[in-house]
Backbone as JSON Lines, residues from 0, in Angstrom:
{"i":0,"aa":"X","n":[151.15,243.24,201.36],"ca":[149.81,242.75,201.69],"c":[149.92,241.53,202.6]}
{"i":1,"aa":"X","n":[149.01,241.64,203.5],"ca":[149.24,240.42,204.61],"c":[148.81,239.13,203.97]}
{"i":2,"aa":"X","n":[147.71,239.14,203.02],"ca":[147.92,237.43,202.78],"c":[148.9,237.05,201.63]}
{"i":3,"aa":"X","n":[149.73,237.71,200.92],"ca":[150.7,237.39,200.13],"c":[151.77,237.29,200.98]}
{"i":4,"aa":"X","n":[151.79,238.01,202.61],"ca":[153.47,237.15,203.15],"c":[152.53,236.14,203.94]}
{"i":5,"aa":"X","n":[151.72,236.06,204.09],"ca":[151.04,234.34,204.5],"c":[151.59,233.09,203.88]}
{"i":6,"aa":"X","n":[150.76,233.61,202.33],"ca":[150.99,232.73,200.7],"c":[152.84,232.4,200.71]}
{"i":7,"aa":"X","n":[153.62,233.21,200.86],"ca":[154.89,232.99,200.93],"c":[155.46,232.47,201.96]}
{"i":8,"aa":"X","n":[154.81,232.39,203.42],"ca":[155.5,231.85,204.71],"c":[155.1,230.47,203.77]}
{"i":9,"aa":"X","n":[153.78,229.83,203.68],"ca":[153.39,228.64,203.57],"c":[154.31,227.97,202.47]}
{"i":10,"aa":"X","n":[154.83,228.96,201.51],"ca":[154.63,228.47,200.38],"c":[156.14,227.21,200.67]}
{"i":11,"aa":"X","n":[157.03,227.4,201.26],"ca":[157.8,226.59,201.52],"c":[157.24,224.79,201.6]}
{"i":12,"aa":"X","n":[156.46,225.14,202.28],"ca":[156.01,223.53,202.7],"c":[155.06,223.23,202.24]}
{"i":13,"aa":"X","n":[154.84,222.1,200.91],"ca":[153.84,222.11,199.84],"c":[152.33,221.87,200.8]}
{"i":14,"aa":"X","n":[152.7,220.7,202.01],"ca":[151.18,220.66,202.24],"c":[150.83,222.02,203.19]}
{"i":15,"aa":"X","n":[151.82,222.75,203.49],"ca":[150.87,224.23,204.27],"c":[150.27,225.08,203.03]}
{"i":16,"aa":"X","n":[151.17,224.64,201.75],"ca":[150.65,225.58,201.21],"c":[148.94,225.22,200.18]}
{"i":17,"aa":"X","n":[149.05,223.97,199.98],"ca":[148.23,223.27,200.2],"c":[146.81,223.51,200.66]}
{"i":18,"aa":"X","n":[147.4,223.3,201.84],"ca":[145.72,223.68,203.02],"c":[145.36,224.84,203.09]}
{"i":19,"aa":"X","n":[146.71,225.66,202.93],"ca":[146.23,227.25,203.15],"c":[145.55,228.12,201.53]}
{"i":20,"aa":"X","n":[145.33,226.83,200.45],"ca":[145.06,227.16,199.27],"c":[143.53,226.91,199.47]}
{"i":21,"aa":"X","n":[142.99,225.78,200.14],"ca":[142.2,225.23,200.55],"c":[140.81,226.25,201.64]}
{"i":22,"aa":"X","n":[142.07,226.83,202.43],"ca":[141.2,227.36,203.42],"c":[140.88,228.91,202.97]}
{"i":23,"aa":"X","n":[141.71,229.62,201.65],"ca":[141.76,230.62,201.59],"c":[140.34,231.88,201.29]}
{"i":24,"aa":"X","n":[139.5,230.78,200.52],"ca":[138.33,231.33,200.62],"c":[137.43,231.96,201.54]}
{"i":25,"aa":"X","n":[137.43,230.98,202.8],"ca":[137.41,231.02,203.9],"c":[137.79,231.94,204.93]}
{"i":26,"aa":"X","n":[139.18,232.09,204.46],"ca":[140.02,233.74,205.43],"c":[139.68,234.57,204.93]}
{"i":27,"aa":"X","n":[140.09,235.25,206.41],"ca":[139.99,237.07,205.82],"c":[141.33,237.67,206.64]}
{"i":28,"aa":"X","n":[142.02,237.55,205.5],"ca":[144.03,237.99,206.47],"c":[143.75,239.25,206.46]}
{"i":29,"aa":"X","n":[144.27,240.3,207.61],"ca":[144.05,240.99,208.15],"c":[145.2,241.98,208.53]}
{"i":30,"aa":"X","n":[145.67,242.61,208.3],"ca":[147.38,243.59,208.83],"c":[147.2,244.0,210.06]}
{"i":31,"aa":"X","n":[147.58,244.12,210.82],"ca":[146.79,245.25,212.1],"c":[148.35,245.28,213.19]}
{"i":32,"aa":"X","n":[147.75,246.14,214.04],"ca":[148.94,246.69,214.75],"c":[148.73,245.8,216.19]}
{"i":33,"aa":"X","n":[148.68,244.88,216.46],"ca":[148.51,244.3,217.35],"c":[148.71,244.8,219.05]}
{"i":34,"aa":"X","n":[149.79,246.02,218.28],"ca":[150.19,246.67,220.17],"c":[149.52,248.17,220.53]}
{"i":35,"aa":"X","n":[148.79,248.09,219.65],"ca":[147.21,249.28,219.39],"c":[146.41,249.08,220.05]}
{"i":36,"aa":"X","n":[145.64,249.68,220.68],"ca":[143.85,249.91,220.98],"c":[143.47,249.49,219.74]}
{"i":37,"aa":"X","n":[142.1,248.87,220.11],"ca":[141.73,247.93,219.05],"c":[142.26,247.27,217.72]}
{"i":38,"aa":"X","n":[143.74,247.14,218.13],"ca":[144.54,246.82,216.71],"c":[145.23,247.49,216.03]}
{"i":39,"aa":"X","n":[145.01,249.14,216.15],"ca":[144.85,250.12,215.22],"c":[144.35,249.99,214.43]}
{"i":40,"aa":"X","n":[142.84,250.12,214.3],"ca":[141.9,249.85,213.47],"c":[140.81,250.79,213.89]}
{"i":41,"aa":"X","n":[140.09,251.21,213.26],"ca":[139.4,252.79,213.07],"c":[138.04,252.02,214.06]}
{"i":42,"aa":"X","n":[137.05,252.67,215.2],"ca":[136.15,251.63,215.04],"c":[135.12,251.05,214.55]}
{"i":43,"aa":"X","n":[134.96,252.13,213.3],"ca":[134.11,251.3,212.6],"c":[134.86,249.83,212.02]}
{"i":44,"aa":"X","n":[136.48,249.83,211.65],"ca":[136.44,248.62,211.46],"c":[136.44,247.55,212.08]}
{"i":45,"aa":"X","n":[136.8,247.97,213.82],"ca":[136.95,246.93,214.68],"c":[135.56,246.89,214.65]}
{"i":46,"aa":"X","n":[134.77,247.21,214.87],"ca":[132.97,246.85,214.84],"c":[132.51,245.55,213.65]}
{"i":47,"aa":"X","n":[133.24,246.21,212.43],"ca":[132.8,245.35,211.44],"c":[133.37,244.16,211.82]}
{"i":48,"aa":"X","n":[134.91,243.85,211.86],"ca":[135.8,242.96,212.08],"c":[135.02,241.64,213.17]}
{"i":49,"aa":"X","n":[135.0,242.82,214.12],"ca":[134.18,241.86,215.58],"c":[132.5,241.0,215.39]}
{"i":50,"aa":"X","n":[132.01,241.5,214.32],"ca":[130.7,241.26,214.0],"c":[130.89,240.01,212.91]}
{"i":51,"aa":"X","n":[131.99,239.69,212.2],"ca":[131.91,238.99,211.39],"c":[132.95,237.59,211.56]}
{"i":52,"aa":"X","n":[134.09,237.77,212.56],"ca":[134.94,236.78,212.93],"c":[134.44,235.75,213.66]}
{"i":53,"aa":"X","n":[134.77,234.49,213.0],"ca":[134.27,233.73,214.25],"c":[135.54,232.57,214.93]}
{"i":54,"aa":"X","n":[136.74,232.78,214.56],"ca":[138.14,232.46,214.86],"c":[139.31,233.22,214.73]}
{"i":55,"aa":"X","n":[139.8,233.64,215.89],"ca":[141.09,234.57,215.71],"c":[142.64,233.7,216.07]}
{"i":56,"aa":"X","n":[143.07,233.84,214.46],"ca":[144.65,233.3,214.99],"c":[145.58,233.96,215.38]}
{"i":57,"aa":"X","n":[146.36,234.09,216.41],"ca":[147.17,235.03,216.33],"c":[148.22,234.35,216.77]}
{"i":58,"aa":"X","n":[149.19,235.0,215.7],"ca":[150.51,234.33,215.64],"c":[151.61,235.72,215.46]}
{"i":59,"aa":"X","n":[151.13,236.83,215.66],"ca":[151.97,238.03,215.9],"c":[152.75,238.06,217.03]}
{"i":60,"aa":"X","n":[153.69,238.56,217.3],"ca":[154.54,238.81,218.08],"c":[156.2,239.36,217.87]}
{"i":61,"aa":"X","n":[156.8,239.77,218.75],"ca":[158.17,240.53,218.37],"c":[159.14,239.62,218.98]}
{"i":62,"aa":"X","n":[159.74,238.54,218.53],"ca":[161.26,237.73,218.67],"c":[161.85,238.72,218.65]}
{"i":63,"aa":"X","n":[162.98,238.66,219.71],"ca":[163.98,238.97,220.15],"c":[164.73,238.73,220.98]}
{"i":64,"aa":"X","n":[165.84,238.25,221.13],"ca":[166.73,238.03,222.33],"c":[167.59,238.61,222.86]}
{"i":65,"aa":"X","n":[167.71,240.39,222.55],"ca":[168.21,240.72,222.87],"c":[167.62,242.53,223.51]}
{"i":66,"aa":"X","n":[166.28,242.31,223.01],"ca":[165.96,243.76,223.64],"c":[165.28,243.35,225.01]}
{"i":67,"aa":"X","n":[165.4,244.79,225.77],"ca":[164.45,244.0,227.06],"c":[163.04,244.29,227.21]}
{"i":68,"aa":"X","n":[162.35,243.47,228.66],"ca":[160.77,243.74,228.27],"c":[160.74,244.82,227.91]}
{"i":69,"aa":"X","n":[160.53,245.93,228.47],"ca":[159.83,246.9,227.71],"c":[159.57,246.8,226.91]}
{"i":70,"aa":"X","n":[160.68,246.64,225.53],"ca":[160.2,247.02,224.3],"c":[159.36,245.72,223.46]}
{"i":71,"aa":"X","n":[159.83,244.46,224.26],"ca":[158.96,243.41,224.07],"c":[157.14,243.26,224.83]}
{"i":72,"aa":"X","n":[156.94,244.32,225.35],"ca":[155.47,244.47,226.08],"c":[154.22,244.57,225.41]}
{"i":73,"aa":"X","n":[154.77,245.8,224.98],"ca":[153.98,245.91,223.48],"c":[153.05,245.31,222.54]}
{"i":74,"aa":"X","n":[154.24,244.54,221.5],"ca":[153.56,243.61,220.76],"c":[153.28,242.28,221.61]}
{"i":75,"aa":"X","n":[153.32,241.77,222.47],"ca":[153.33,240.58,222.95],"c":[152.72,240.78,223.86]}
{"i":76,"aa":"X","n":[152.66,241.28,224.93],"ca":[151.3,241.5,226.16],"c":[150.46,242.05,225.91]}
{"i":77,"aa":"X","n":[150.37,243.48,225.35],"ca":[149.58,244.34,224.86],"c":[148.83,243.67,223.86]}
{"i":78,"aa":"X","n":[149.65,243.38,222.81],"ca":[148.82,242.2,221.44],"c":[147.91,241.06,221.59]}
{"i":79,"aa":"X","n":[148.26,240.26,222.99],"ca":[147.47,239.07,223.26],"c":[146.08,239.52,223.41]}
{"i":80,"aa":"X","n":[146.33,240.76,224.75],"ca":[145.0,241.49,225.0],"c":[144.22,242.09,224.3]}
{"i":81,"aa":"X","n":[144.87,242.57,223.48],"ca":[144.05,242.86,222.51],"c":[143.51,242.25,221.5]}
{"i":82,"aa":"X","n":[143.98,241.11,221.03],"ca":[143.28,239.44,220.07],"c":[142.27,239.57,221.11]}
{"i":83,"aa":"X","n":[142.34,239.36,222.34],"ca":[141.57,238.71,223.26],"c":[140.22,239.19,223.48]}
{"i":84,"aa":"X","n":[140.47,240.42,223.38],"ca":[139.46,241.42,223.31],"c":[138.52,241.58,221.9]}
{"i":85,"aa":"X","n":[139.68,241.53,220.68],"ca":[138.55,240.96,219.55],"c":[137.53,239.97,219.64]}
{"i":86,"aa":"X","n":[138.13,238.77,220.08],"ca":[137.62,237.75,220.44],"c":[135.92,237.92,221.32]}
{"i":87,"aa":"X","n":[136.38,238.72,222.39],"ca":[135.42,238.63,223.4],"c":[134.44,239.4,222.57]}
{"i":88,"aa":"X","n":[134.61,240.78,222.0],"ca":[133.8,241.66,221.17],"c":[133.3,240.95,220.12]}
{"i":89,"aa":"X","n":[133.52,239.86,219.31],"ca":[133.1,239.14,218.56],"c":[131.66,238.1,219.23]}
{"i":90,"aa":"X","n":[131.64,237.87,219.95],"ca":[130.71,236.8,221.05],"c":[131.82,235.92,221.81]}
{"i":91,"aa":"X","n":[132.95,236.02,222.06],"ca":[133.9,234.83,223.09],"c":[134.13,233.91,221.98]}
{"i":92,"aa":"X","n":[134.57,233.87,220.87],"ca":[134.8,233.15,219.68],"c":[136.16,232.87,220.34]}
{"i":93,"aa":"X","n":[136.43,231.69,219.64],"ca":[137.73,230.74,220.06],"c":[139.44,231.45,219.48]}
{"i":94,"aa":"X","n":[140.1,231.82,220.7],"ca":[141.33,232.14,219.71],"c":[142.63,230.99,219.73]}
{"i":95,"aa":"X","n":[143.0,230.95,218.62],"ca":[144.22,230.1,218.81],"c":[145.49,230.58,218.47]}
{"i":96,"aa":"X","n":[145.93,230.44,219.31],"ca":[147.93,231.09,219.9],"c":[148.81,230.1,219.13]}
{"i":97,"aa":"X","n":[149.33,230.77,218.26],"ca":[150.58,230.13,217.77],"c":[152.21,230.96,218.39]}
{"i":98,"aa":"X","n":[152.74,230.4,219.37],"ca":[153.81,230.81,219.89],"c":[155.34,230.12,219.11]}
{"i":99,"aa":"X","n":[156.09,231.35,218.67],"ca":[157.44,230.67,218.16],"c":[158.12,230.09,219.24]}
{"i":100,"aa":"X","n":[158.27,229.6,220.3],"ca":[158.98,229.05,221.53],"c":[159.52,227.27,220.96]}
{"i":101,"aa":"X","n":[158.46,227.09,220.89],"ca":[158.98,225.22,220.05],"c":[159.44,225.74,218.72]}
{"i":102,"aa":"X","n":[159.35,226.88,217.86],"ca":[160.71,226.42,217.06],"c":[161.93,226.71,217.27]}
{"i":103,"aa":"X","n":[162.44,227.91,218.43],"ca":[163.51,227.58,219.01],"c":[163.5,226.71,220.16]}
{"i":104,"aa":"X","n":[163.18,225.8,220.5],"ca":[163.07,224.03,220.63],"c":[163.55,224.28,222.43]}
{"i":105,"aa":"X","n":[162.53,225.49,222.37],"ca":[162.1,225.66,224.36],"c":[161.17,224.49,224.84]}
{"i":106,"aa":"X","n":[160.27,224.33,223.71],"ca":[159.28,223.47,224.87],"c":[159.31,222.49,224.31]}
């Protein structure tokens, strides 16, 4: 279930887990295929989804350093566009990008 490996990413660091105890009422964690047409999500649910979000985080993506684009296109170009597109289908609601790049200590 996607918000129990949430509950477990956080759970390491008392105040993420903390805030994310805080905010949980609030969320609605979500599984989805990010390198899908609409997510892979049926459209009645992207309809529902888009009608009721009013912040998309997306922090999906495929690390790797050793396959090439291609197989990195997918989840990571394809995926942005498609958050992006939730987003816009929602009313242009705000998305925020969490990129792993600063924790392998690129930027």
């Amino acid at each position: 279930d996607a918000r129990r490996r949430l509950e477990a990413a956080f759970a390491a660091d008392p105040a993420f887990a903390r805030r994310f105890a805080e905010l949980s009422g609030s969320l609605e964690v979500r599984a989805a295929d990010v390198s899908e047409h609409r997510l892979g999500l049926d459209e009645e649910r992207w309809i529902d989804l888009a009608a009721r979000v009013d912040l998309v985080a997306h922090a999906a993506a495929l690390v790797n350093h050793v396959l090439p684009y291609p197989a990195l296109f997918g989840p990571n170009v394809v995926g942005t566009a498609e958050v992006i597109r939730l987003a816009i289908a929602a009313g242009s609601v705000p998305v925020t990008f969490v990129s792993s790049v600063a924790v392998a200590g690129g930027a």
